[in-house]
Coordinates of C-alpha atoms and ligand atoms in Angstrom, one line a residue:
Chain A
M252 CA 82.4 52.0 26.4
R253 CA 84.6 53.4 23.7
R254 CA 83.8 50.6 21.3
I255 CA 80.1 51.3 21.7
T256 CA 80.3 55.0 20.7
A257 CA 82.9 54.3 18.0
I258 CA 80.4 52.7 15.6
P259 CA 77.8 55.6 15.6
Q260 CA 80.7 58.0 15.3
L261 CA 82.0 56.1 12.3
L262 CA 78.5 56.1 10.7
R263 CA 78.2 59.8 11.3
K264 CA 81.6 60.4 9.8
L265 CA 80.7 58.3 6.7
F266 CA 77.2 59.6 6.1
L267 CA 77.1 63.1 7.4
E268 CA 80.6 64.4 6.8
R269 CA 82.1 62.3 4.0
A270 CA 79.0 61.4 2.0
T271 CA 80.8 59.9 -1.0
A272 CA 82.7 57.4 1.0
G273 CA 79.6 56.4 2.9
I274 CA 77.5 55.8 -0.2
F275 CA 80.3 54.0 -1.9
L276 CA 80.4 51.5 1.0
A277 CA 76.6 51.3 0.8
L278 CA 76.9 50.4 -2.9
L279 CA 79.5 47.7 -2.1
A280 CA 77.2 46.3 0.5
I281 CA 74.3 46.1 -1.9
I282 CA 76.4 44.4 -4.5
L283 CA 77.8 41.9 -2.0
V284 CA 74.4 41.0 -0.6
T285 CA 72.8 40.7 -4.1
G286 CA 75.7 38.6 -5.3
I287 CA 75.5 36.2 -2.3
V288 CA 71.8 35.8 -2.6
N289 CA 71.9 35.3 -6.3
P290 CA 75.4 34.4 -7.8
R291 CA 74.0 35.0 -11.3
F292 CA 74.4 38.7 -10.5
F293 CA 78.1 38.4 -11.3
S294 CA 77.6 36.6 -14.6
A295 CA 79.1 38.5 -17.6
Y296 CA 75.6 38.7 -19.2
N297 CA 74.0 40.2 -16.2
L298 CA 76.9 42.7 -15.7
Q299 CA 76.5 43.8 -19.3
T300 CA 72.8 44.3 -18.8
L301 CA 73.4 46.1 -15.6
G302 CA 76.0 48.3 -17.3
R303 CA 73.6 49.3 -20.0
Q304 CA 70.9 50.1 -17.5
L305 CA 73.4 52.2 -15.5
V306 CA 74.2 54.2 -18.6
I307 CA 70.6 55.4 -18.9
F308 CA 70.3 56.6 -15.3
G309 CA 74.0 57.6 -15.3
F310 CA 73.8 60.1 -18.2
L311 CA 70.7 61.7 -16.8
A312 CA 72.3 61.9 -13.3
I313 CA 75.4 63.6 -14.8
G314 CA 73.3 66.2 -16.5
E315 CA 71.1 66.7 -13.5
T316 CA 74.3 67.2 -11.3
F317 CA 75.3 70.3 -13.2
V318 CA 71.8 71.9 -12.6
I319 CA 71.5 70.8 -8.9
V320 CA 75.0 72.1 -8.1
T321 CA 73.9 75.6 -9.2
G322 CA 70.9 75.3 -6.9
G323 CA 68.4 74.5 -9.7
I324 CA 66.5 71.4 -10.6
D325 CA 65.5 69.9 -13.9
L326 CA 62.2 67.9 -13.8
S327 CA 61.9 67.6 -17.5
V328 CA 64.6 65.0 -18.4
G329 CA 62.3 62.0 -18.4
S330 CA 59.7 63.6 -20.6
L331 CA 62.4 65.1 -22.8
T332 CA 63.8 61.7 -23.2
A333 CA 60.5 60.5 -24.6
L334 CA 60.0 63.5 -26.9
L335 CA 63.6 63.4 -28.2
N336 CA 63.4 59.6 -28.7
V337 CA 60.2 60.1 -30.8
L338 CA 61.7 63.0 -32.7
L339 CA 64.9 61.1 -33.5
A340 CA 62.8 58.2 -34.9
L341 CA 60.7 60.6 -36.9
F342 CA 63.8 62.4 -38.3
M343 CA 65.6 59.1 -39.2
T344 CA 62.6 57.6 -40.9
R345 CA 61.6 60.8 -42.7
G346 CA 64.8 61.3 -44.7
L347 CA 67.2 63.0 -42.4
G348 CA 69.3 59.9 -42.1
T349 CA 71.2 58.7 -39.1
A350 CA 73.7 61.5 -38.7
G351 CA 71.2 64.2 -39.6
G352 CA 68.6 62.7 -37.2
I353 CA 71.1 62.6 -34.3
L354 CA 72.3 66.2 -35.0
A355 CA 68.7 67.5 -35.3
T356 CA 67.7 65.7 -32.1
L357 CA 70.7 67.1 -30.1
A358 CA 70.0 70.6 -31.5
I359 CA 66.4 70.4 -30.2
A360 CA 67.8 69.2 -26.8
I361 CA 70.0 72.2 -26.7
A362 CA 67.1 74.5 -27.5
F363 CA 65.1 73.0 -24.6
G364 CA 68.0 73.6 -22.2
L365 CA 68.3 77.2 -23.5
W366 CA 64.6 77.7 -23.0
H367 CA 64.8 76.5 -19.4
G368 CA 67.9 78.5 -18.7
L369 CA 66.5 81.7 -20.1
F370 CA 63.4 81.4 -18.1
V371 CA 65.3 80.7 -14.9
T372 CA 67.9 83.5 -15.4
K373 CA 66.3 86.3 -17.4
L374 CA 62.7 85.9 -16.3
R375 CA 63.5 84.6 -12.8
V376 CA 60.9 81.8 -13.1
P377 CA 61.7 79.1 -10.5
A378 CA 63.5 76.2 -12.2
F379 CA 61.0 73.8 -10.7
I380 CA 58.1 75.6 -12.5
I381 CA 59.6 76.0 -16.0
T382 CA 61.0 72.4 -16.1
L383 CA 57.7 71.1 -14.7
G384 CA 56.1 72.8 -17.8
S385 CA 58.4 70.8 -20.1
F386 CA 57.8 67.7 -18.0
V387 CA 54.1 67.8 -18.8
G388 CA 54.4 69.4 -22.3
A389 CA 57.1 67.3 -23.8
K390 CA 55.3 64.1 -22.8
G391 CA 52.2 65.4 -24.5
L392 CA 54.1 66.5 -27.6
A393 CA 55.6 63.0 -27.9
A394 CA 52.2 61.4 -27.8
L395 CA 50.8 64.0 -30.2
I396 CA 53.5 63.4 -32.8
T397 CA 53.1 59.6 -32.7
K398 CA 49.4 59.6 -32.0
G399 CA 50.3 57.2 -29.2
W400 CA 52.0 54.6 -31.5
P401 CA 55.7 53.9 -31.6
I402 CA 57.6 55.0 -34.8
S403 CA 59.6 51.9 -36.0
G404 CA 61.7 51.1 -39.0
L405 CA 65.0 52.7 -37.9
P406 CA 68.1 51.9 -40.0
S407 CA 69.2 48.4 -39.2
G408 CA 72.7 49.3 -38.1
F409 CA 71.5 51.8 -35.6
S410 CA 70.9 49.2 -32.9
Q411 CA 74.7 48.7 -32.7
L412 CA 74.8 51.9 -30.7
W413 CA 73.1 49.8 -27.9
E414 CA 74.1 46.3 -28.6
G415 CA 77.6 46.8 -30.0
M416 CA 80.6 45.5 -28.0
I417 CA 84.0 46.9 -27.8
F418 CA 86.6 44.1 -27.6
R419 CA 83.6 41.8 -27.3
V420 CA 83.1 42.6 -23.6
I421 CA 82.4 46.3 -23.2
P422 CA 79.0 47.4 -24.5
V423 CA 79.3 50.6 -26.6
P424 CA 77.0 52.6 -24.4
V425 CA 79.1 51.8 -21.4
L426 CA 82.2 53.0 -23.1
A427 CA 80.5 56.1 -24.2
F428 CA 79.3 56.7 -20.7
V429 CA 82.8 56.2 -19.2
V430 CA 84.3 58.7 -21.6
V431 CA 81.5 61.3 -20.9
A432 CA 81.7 60.7 -17.2
I433 CA 85.4 61.3 -17.0
F434 CA 85.0 64.5 -19.1
A435 CA 82.1 65.7 -16.9
H436 CA 84.1 64.9 -13.7
F437 CA 87.0 66.9 -15.0
L438 CA 84.7 69.8 -16.1
L439 CA 82.9 70.1 -12.8
G440 CA 85.8 69.4 -10.5
Y441 CA 88.9 70.8 -12.1
T442 CA 88.0 73.8 -14.2
V443 CA 87.1 77.5 -13.6
W444 CA 83.6 76.9 -15.0
G445 CA 82.9 74.0 -12.6
R446 CA 84.1 76.0 -9.6
H447 CA 81.9 78.9 -10.6
L448 CA 78.9 76.6 -10.8
Y449 CA 79.6 75.6 -7.2
A450 CA 79.9 79.3 -6.2
I451 CA 76.6 80.0 -7.8
G452 CA 74.9 77.2 -5.9
G453 CA 76.7 78.2 -2.6
D454 CA 75.7 81.8 -2.6
I455 CA 74.3 83.4 -5.8
E456 CA 74.6 87.0 -4.4
A457 CA 78.2 86.4 -3.5
A458 CA 78.8 84.9 -7.0
R459 CA 77.3 88.0 -8.5
R460 CA 79.6 90.3 -6.5
F461 CA 82.6 88.1 -7.4
G462 CA 81.8 89.2 -11.0
I463 CA 81.0 85.7 -12.2
K464 CA 79.0 85.3 -15.4
I465 CA 76.1 83.8 -13.5
D466 CA 73.4 83.8 -16.2
A467 CA 75.6 82.2 -18.9
L468 CA 76.8 79.5 -16.5
R469 CA 73.3 78.6 -15.3
I470 CA 72.0 78.5 -18.8
M471 CA 74.9 76.2 -19.7
A472 CA 73.9 73.8 -16.8
Y473 CA 70.4 73.5 -18.2
I474 CA 71.7 72.9 -21.7
I475 CA 74.0 70.1 -20.4
S476 CA 71.0 68.6 -18.5
A477 CA 68.8 68.7 -21.6
L478 CA 71.6 67.3 -23.7
S479 CA 71.9 64.3 -21.4
A480 CA 68.2 63.6 -22.1
G481 CA 69.1 63.8 -25.8
V482 CA 71.9 61.3 -25.5
V483 CA 69.7 58.9 -23.5
A484 CA 67.0 59.3 -26.2
L485 CA 69.6 58.1 -28.8
F486 CA 70.5 55.0 -26.7
I487 CA 66.9 54.1 -26.0
A488 CA 66.0 54.4 -29.7
A489 CA 68.9 52.1 -30.5
R490 CA 67.7 49.7 -27.8
L491 CA 64.1 49.6 -28.9
N492 CA 64.8 50.2 -32.5
Q493 CA 61.9 52.6 -32.5
G494 CA 60.7 55.9 -31.1
N495 CA 58.3 55.3 -28.3
P496 CA 56.4 58.1 -26.5
T497 CA 56.0 56.0 -23.3
V498 CA 59.7 55.7 -22.5
G499 CA 61.4 57.8 -19.8
T500 CA 58.6 57.7 -17.2
L501 CA 60.0 58.6 -13.8
Y502 CA 63.5 58.9 -15.2
E503 CA 63.8 62.5 -13.8
M504 CA 63.1 61.1 -10.4
Y505 CA 65.8 58.4 -10.8
A506 CA 68.2 61.0 -12.0
I507 CA 67.5 63.4 -9.1
A508 CA 67.6 60.5 -6.6
A509 CA 71.0 59.4 -7.9
V510 CA 72.3 62.9 -7.6
V511 CA 71.0 63.4 -4.1
I512 CA 72.1 60.0 -2.9
G513 CA 75.5 61.0 -4.3
G514 CA 75.9 63.7 -1.8
A515 CA 74.4 66.7 -3.6
S516 CA 72.2 69.2 -1.9
L517 CA 68.9 70.3 -3.3
F518 CA 69.9 73.7 -1.9
G519 CA 72.8 73.8 -4.3
G520 CA 76.6 74.1 -3.9
E521 CA 77.2 70.5 -3.1
G522 CA 77.6 67.3 -5.2
S523 CA 80.0 65.6 -7.5
I524 CA 79.9 63.6 -10.7
I525 CA 81.5 60.6 -8.9
G526 CA 78.9 60.8 -6.2
S527 CA 76.0 61.0 -8.7
I528 CA 77.4 58.0 -10.6
V529 CA 77.6 56.0 -7.4
G530 CA 74.1 57.1 -6.7
A531 CA 73.0 55.9 -10.2
C532 CA 74.8 52.6 -9.6
I533 CA 72.9 52.1 -6.4
I534 CA 69.6 52.7 -8.2
S535 CA 70.6 50.4 -11.1
V536 CA 71.9 47.6 -8.9
L537 CA 68.8 47.7 -6.8
W538 CA 66.7 47.5 -9.9
N539 CA 68.8 44.6 -11.2
A540 CA 68.7 42.8 -7.9
L541 CA 64.9 43.0 -7.7
V542 CA 64.6 41.7 -11.2
L543 CA 67.0 38.8 -10.4
M544 CA 64.9 38.0 -7.3
R545 CA 61.8 38.2 -9.4
V546 CA 60.4 41.0 -7.2
S547 CA 57.8 43.3 -8.8
A548 CA 59.3 46.3 -10.5
Y549 CA 56.9 48.5 -8.5
W550 CA 59.0 47.6 -5.4
H551 CA 61.8 49.4 -7.1
E552 CA 59.8 52.6 -7.3
V553 CA 58.9 52.2 -3.6
T554 CA 62.5 51.6 -2.7
V555 CA 63.8 54.6 -4.7
G556 CA 61.1 56.7 -3.1
A557 CA 62.3 55.7 0.3
I558 CA 65.9 56.3 -0.6
I559 CA 65.2 59.8 -1.9
V560 CA 63.5 60.7 1.4
A561 CA 66.4 59.3 3.4
A562 CA 69.0 61.1 1.3
V563 CA 67.3 64.4 1.5
T564 CA 66.8 64.0 5.2
V565 CA 70.4 63.3 5.7
D566 CA 71.2 66.5 3.7
I567 CA 68.9 68.6 5.8
L568 CA 70.4 67.1 9.0
R569 CA 73.9 67.9 7.7
R570 CA 72.9 71.5 7.0
R571 CA 71.4 71.9 10.5
R572 CA 74.6 70.7 12.0
I573 CA 76.4 73.3 10.0
Q574 CA 74.1 76.1 11.2
Q575 CA 74.6 75.2 14.9
P576 CA 78.3 74.3 15.1
G577 CA 79.8 72.4 18.0
Chain B
M575 CA 93.9 118.4 -7.4
D576 CA 96.0 117.9 -4.3
N577 CA 98.0 114.7 -4.6
E578 CA 98.0 113.7 -1.0
F579 CA 94.5 112.3 -1.7
F580 CA 93.9 108.9 -3.1
L581 CA 90.2 109.7 -3.5
L582 CA 88.0 112.8 -3.5
A583 CA 84.3 112.8 -3.8
R584 CA 82.4 116.1 -4.2
D585 CA 78.8 117.0 -3.8
I586 CA 77.4 113.4 -4.0
H587 CA 73.7 113.2 -4.2
K588 CA 71.5 110.1 -4.1
R589 CA 67.8 109.7 -3.9
F590 CA 65.7 106.5 -3.5
G591 CA 62.2 107.4 -4.4
A592 CA 61.0 109.6 -1.6
V593 CA 64.2 109.2 0.5
Q594 CA 67.0 111.6 -0.1
A595 CA 69.8 109.3 1.1
L596 CA 72.7 111.7 0.3
R597 CA 72.4 115.5 0.0
G598 CA 75.6 116.8 -1.3
V599 CA 78.3 114.9 0.6
D600 CA 82.0 115.6 0.2
F601 CA 84.4 112.8 1.2
E602 CA 88.1 112.2 0.8
V603 CA 90.7 109.5 1.6
R604 CA 94.4 110.1 1.8
Y605 CA 97.0 107.6 0.8
G606 CA 97.5 105.0 3.5
E607 CA 94.9 106.6 5.7
V608 CA 92.3 104.8 7.8
V609 CA 89.0 106.8 7.8
G610 CA 86.2 106.0 10.2
L611 CA 82.8 106.8 8.7
V612 CA 80.1 107.1 11.4
G613 CA 76.5 108.1 11.6
D614 CA 73.1 106.9 12.8
N615 CA 71.2 104.1 11.0
G616 CA 70.0 105.5 7.7
A617 CA 72.5 108.3 7.7
G618 CA 73.7 107.2 4.3
K619 CA 77.0 105.6 5.1
S620 CA 76.4 102.4 3.1
T621 CA 74.9 104.3 0.2
L622 CA 78.0 106.6 -0.1
M623 CA 80.3 103.6 0.0
K624 CA 78.3 101.7 -2.6
I625 CA 78.6 104.7 -4.9
L626 CA 82.4 104.6 -4.5
A627 CA 82.4 100.9 -5.1
G628 CA 80.3 101.3 -8.2
A629 CA 77.4 99.3 -6.9
L630 CA 75.1 102.3 -7.1
P631 CA 75.3 105.3 -9.5
P632 CA 75.2 108.7 -7.9
D633 CA 72.5 111.2 -9.0
R634 CA 74.9 114.0 -9.0
G635 CA 78.5 114.6 -7.9
E636 CA 82.1 114.0 -9.0
I637 CA 84.7 111.4 -8.0
W638 CA 88.4 112.0 -8.4
I639 CA 90.9 109.2 -8.0
E640 CA 94.6 109.8 -7.8
G641 CA 94.1 113.3 -9.2
K642 CA 92.0 112.3 -12.2
R643 CA 88.3 112.5 -12.7
A644 CA 87.0 109.0 -12.4
N645 CA 84.0 107.5 -14.2
I646 CA 82.7 104.7 -12.0
S647 CA 79.6 103.0 -13.4
S648 CA 80.1 99.4 -12.2
P649 CA 81.9 97.5 -9.5
H650 CA 84.2 96.5 -12.3
D651 CA 85.2 100.1 -12.9
S652 CA 85.7 100.7 -9.3
R653 CA 88.0 97.7 -8.9
R654 CA 90.0 98.9 -11.9
Y655 CA 90.7 102.1 -9.9
G656 CA 91.9 100.0 -7.0
I657 CA 88.8 100.2 -4.8
E658 CA 87.6 97.0 -3.2
M659 CA 84.6 96.7 -0.9
V660 CA 84.2 94.1 1.8
Y661 CA 80.5 93.7 2.2
Q662 CA 78.6 93.8 5.5
D663 CA 77.3 90.3 4.8
L664 CA 80.7 89.3 3.6
A665 CA 79.7 87.7 0.3
L666 CA 81.7 84.5 0.4
A667 CA 80.7 81.1 -1.0
G668 CA 80.5 79.2 2.2
N669 CA 80.6 75.8 0.4
L670 CA 84.0 76.5 -1.0
D671 CA 87.4 76.8 0.7
A672 CA 89.5 79.9 1.4
P673 CA 91.7 79.7 -1.8
A674 CA 88.5 79.3 -3.9
N675 CA 87.0 82.4 -2.4
V676 CA 90.1 84.5 -2.5
F677 CA 90.6 83.7 -6.2
M678 CA 87.0 83.5 -7.2
G679 CA 86.6 85.3 -10.5
R680 CA 90.4 85.5 -11.1
E681 CA 91.5 81.9 -10.7
K682 CA 95.0 80.8 -11.4
T683 CA 95.0 78.2 -14.2
H684 CA 97.4 75.8 -15.7
R685 CA 99.2 76.7 -18.9
F686 CA 99.7 74.4 -21.7
W687 CA 102.8 75.6 -23.5
K688 CA 101.8 79.2 -24.2
L689 CA 98.0 78.6 -24.0
T690 CA 96.0 79.4 -20.9
T691 CA 93.6 76.6 -20.1
P692 CA 90.6 76.7 -17.9
V693 CA 92.1 74.1 -15.6
L694 CA 92.4 75.3 -12.0
H695 CA 95.9 75.5 -10.5
R696 CA 94.9 74.5 -7.0
R697 CA 98.4 74.3 -5.5
E698 CA 99.4 77.7 -6.7
M699 CA 96.2 79.3 -5.4
E700 CA 96.6 77.5 -2.0
K701 CA 100.2 78.8 -1.7
V702 CA 99.3 82.4 -2.5
T703 CA 96.3 82.3 -0.2
G704 CA 98.5 81.1 2.6
E705 CA 100.9 83.9 2.0
L706 CA 98.2 86.6 1.8
L707 CA 96.6 85.4 5.1
L708 CA 100.0 85.4 6.7
R709 CA 100.5 89.0 5.6
L710 CA 97.3 89.6 7.5
G711 CA 98.6 87.7 10.5
V712 CA 96.2 84.9 10.1
Q713 CA 97.0 81.2 9.9
L714 CA 94.2 78.8 9.1
P715 CA 94.7 75.3 10.5
N716 CA 93.4 73.8 7.3
L717 CA 93.3 75.9 4.1
R718 CA 90.9 73.4 2.5
Q719 CA 88.3 73.9 5.2
R720 CA 85.1 75.3 3.7
V721 CA 84.8 78.9 4.8
R722 CA 81.4 78.3 6.4
Y723 CA 83.2 76.4 9.1
L724 CA 85.6 79.3 9.7
S725 CA 85.1 81.8 12.5
G726 CA 83.7 85.3 11.8
G727 CA 87.2 86.8 12.0
Q728 CA 88.7 84.2 9.8
R729 CA 86.0 84.9 7.2
Q730 CA 86.9 88.6 7.4
A731 CA 90.5 87.7 6.7
V732 CA 89.5 85.7 3.7
A733 CA 87.4 88.6 2.3
I734 CA 90.3 91.0 2.9
A735 CA 92.8 88.6 1.4
R736 CA 90.8 89.0 -1.8
T737 CA 91.4 92.7 -1.7
L738 CA 95.2 92.1 -1.2
L739 CA 95.2 89.8 -4.2
A740 CA 93.6 92.5 -6.2
Q741 CA 96.3 94.9 -5.1
A742 CA 93.7 97.3 -3.8
K743 CA 94.6 100.8 -2.9
L744 CA 91.5 101.5 -0.9
V745 CA 89.5 98.9 1.0
I746 CA 86.0 99.8 2.1
M747 CA 84.7 97.8 5.1
D748 CA 81.1 98.3 5.9
E749 CA 80.4 97.2 9.5
P750 CA 82.8 94.3 9.5
T751 CA 82.6 93.9 13.3
A752 CA 78.8 94.1 13.6
A753 CA 78.2 90.4 14.0
L754 CA 81.4 89.5 15.9
G755 CA 82.2 88.9 19.5
V756 CA 84.8 90.9 21.4
S757 CA 88.0 88.9 20.5
E758 CA 86.9 88.3 16.9
A759 CA 86.3 92.0 16.5
E760 CA 89.8 92.6 17.9
R761 CA 91.2 90.4 15.2
V762 CA 89.4 92.5 12.6
L763 CA 91.0 95.6 14.0
D764 CA 94.3 93.9 13.6
L765 CA 93.5 93.2 10.0
I766 CA 92.8 96.9 9.4
R767 CA 96.2 97.8 11.0
R768 CA 97.9 95.4 8.7
L769 CA 96.3 97.0 5.7
K770 CA 97.5 100.4 6.9
E771 CA 101.0 99.0 7.4
E772 CA 100.9 97.8 3.7
G773 CA 100.1 101.4 2.7
I774 CA 96.5 100.6 1.8
S775 CA 93.8 103.1 2.6
V776 CA 90.8 101.9 4.5
V777 CA 87.3 103.3 5.1
F778 CA 85.9 101.6 8.2
I779 CA 82.2 101.9 9.1
T780 CA 81.0 100.8 12.5
H781 CA 78.6 101.8 15.2
R782 CA 81.2 100.8 17.9
L783 CA 83.1 104.0 18.5
P784 CA 85.9 102.4 20.5
H785 CA 86.7 100.4 17.4
I786 CA 86.9 103.6 15.4
F787 CA 89.1 105.2 18.0
A788 CA 91.3 102.1 18.0
V789 CA 92.4 102.2 14.4
C790 CA 91.2 105.3 12.5
D791 CA 93.3 108.4 11.7
R792 CA 90.3 110.5 11.0
I793 CA 86.6 110.4 11.6
V794 CA 83.9 111.6 9.3
V795 CA 80.3 112.0 10.6
L796 CA 77.2 111.7 8.4
R797 CA 73.7 112.6 9.6
A798 CA 70.6 112.4 7.5
G799 CA 72.5 112.3 4.2
K800 CA 74.8 115.2 5.1
R801 CA 78.3 115.4 6.3
V802 CA 78.1 117.2 9.7
G803 CA 81.6 116.9 11.0
E804 CA 85.1 115.7 10.6
R805 CA 87.8 115.1 13.3
T806 CA 91.3 113.9 13.5
T807 CA 91.0 111.0 16.0
C808 CA 93.7 112.2 18.4
E809 CA 92.0 115.6 18.7
T810 CA 88.5 114.5 19.7
T811 CA 86.6 112.4 22.1
M812 CA 83.9 109.8 21.9
E813 CA 81.5 112.3 23.6
E814 CA 82.1 114.8 20.9
I815 CA 81.6 112.3 18.1
T816 CA 78.4 111.0 19.7
Q817 CA 77.1 114.6 19.8
L818 CA 77.8 115.0 16.1
I819 CA 76.1 111.7 15.3
V820 CA 72.9 112.3 17.2
G821 CA 72.6 116.0 16.2
G822 CA 73.5 117.9 19.3
K823 CA 76.2 119.6 17.3
T824 CA 77.1 120.5 13.7
D825 CA 80.3 122.0 12.5
V826 CA 79.9 125.6 11.3
K827 CA 81.4 125.0 8.0
Y828 CA 78.8 122.3 7.2
E829 CA 75.8 124.3 8.3
R830 CA 75.2 126.1 5.0
E831 CA 72.3 124.5 3.1
Ligands
LIG1142 N1 68.2 100.4 -2.3 C1 67.5 101.2 -1.5 N2 66.2 101.5 -1.9 C2 65.5 102.5 -1.1 N3 66.0 103.1 -0.1 C3 67.3 102.9 0.3 C4 68.1 101.9 -0.4 N4 69.3 101.9 0.2 C5 69.2 102.7 1.2 N5 68.0 103.3 1.2 C6 67.7 104.4 2.2 O1 68.6 105.4 2.2 C7 68.9 105.8 3.5 C8 70.4 105.6 3.8 O2 70.7 104.3 3.9 P1 72.1 103.6 4.2 O3 73.1 104.3 3.3 O4 72.0 102.2 4.2 O5 72.3 104.1 5.7 P2 73.5 103.6 6.7 O6 74.3 102.7 6.1 O7 74.1 104.9 7.2 O8 72.7 103.0 7.9 C9 68.0 105.1 4.4 O9 66.9 105.9 4.7 C10 67.6 103.9 3.6 O10 66.4 103.4 4.0
LIG1143 MG1 74.7 100.5 6.5

């Protein structure tokens, strides 16, 4: 009898109470199954490919985590990635050079974050609305700038940002990601600012009475999110060696899915960088597994859609349990 | 000004559109005194306390604190004078633990040589929170428990521990027992007694007169934005206070318009 109830209890513990441990186990299971079905999964080449793919979703997931923890949402990061990718190529091919192009692109990313943050805080426009505006608008701007065609002819060395290897085994983007991830984890989990972001997401009125600088911190979160799109735009430009207005499609959904899978709540106040990265890993490994098994990429979208629904449902169930304790 | 008083408020007026919430109220709190503030719904109790806490500006009136004219135009100002308000809806971040809530906005951080860093000093904050709660006679089984899982009384203790950390001289509690069961409310009364033992003044608002009589030294009655009576607890009865609240009786000295 006890053995029969033990397993559901364990599952409930893992998925409802200690979300991070649960999804980490889920990730291990997916990796194991994929590896057994297709041993090529563990080849160095595939792991490097997987690592680079993870970097794309991972950066966006980190940025999105900051926003979602405060109880906001950023729907714009996919479209922003496309726009910033195009702008970077434009700047680099029109005389700003590599460094100038990167700086100008990141500055524009910051401006977008500031724009979102000001609307959310000062004008009290719902985050979902103002970032939806950028979702549509940035994509349109990207297409307008390029008239639909990619901008190619980036400096030849620039692709090293994507293809370069550190010590011949670690791709440059993976190393950059690890450094940023550690920094972000530290910022959100161990500093006063991070804690205040959680307080804002937990109870914004309480945070106000605590005397926390709510507006500045929320604006900062949107800037971090937009910056993550800027960084991803750099890496994609290096990968494609061009600025392409069609990149980034659905990336905001993958980012949000990664964050929610990682234990964040769309109601705010919950979530962690580690969780979001594990979430991004799950999405990337699934993608990679489907590619290895020659399954249509559209199945990946279907799968991620199902996972988002499952993760949000779990979050709502968890909240309901909190509201009626015992 | 008389120096037995921590706080004196004189002729406080406050209007919200068509509603005259306060019409010239005087209020005072002695050092280490527990004052019960009672009155019907809408009498103006919360409004008066929000003015003292700097959450609302008065239209007219003067506030004196420790014998000096005080200029309170924000919660920040009020806190600087040693006034802390524990809000009716508690205002805690339920997703964070007790130490995070007690220290929110004034976190202890690590030092790096002589520089302060923004890095949280968790262990120190947990230690101090445990000590503050112990001073209030409360021991949480697990300090790292998120406060949303705590009982109503424990959450009150967390909110009050914040005021201890701030070294408050006056703690204002607006209906802290309203949402609590009998034994939880009893724990809150204990908390108020502890504050008094520490020499901290308390203003305690509640509709439950037995609670007022259990802990307050003095009772002030508001009705329709006016102060209609004041009693020392040991010289009055619940019947008399009820009469003052509902309007069957007004003290002569407050009858002038
Ligand atoms: N922010 C506000 N805006 C408009 N009217 C208010 C506001 N706050 C309080 N009032 C009004 O002022 C009066 C006194 O309210 P309040 O101080 O909350 O009473 P109490 O706490 O004694 O029940 C009530 O008529 C109430 O409706
Ligand atoms: Mg009230």
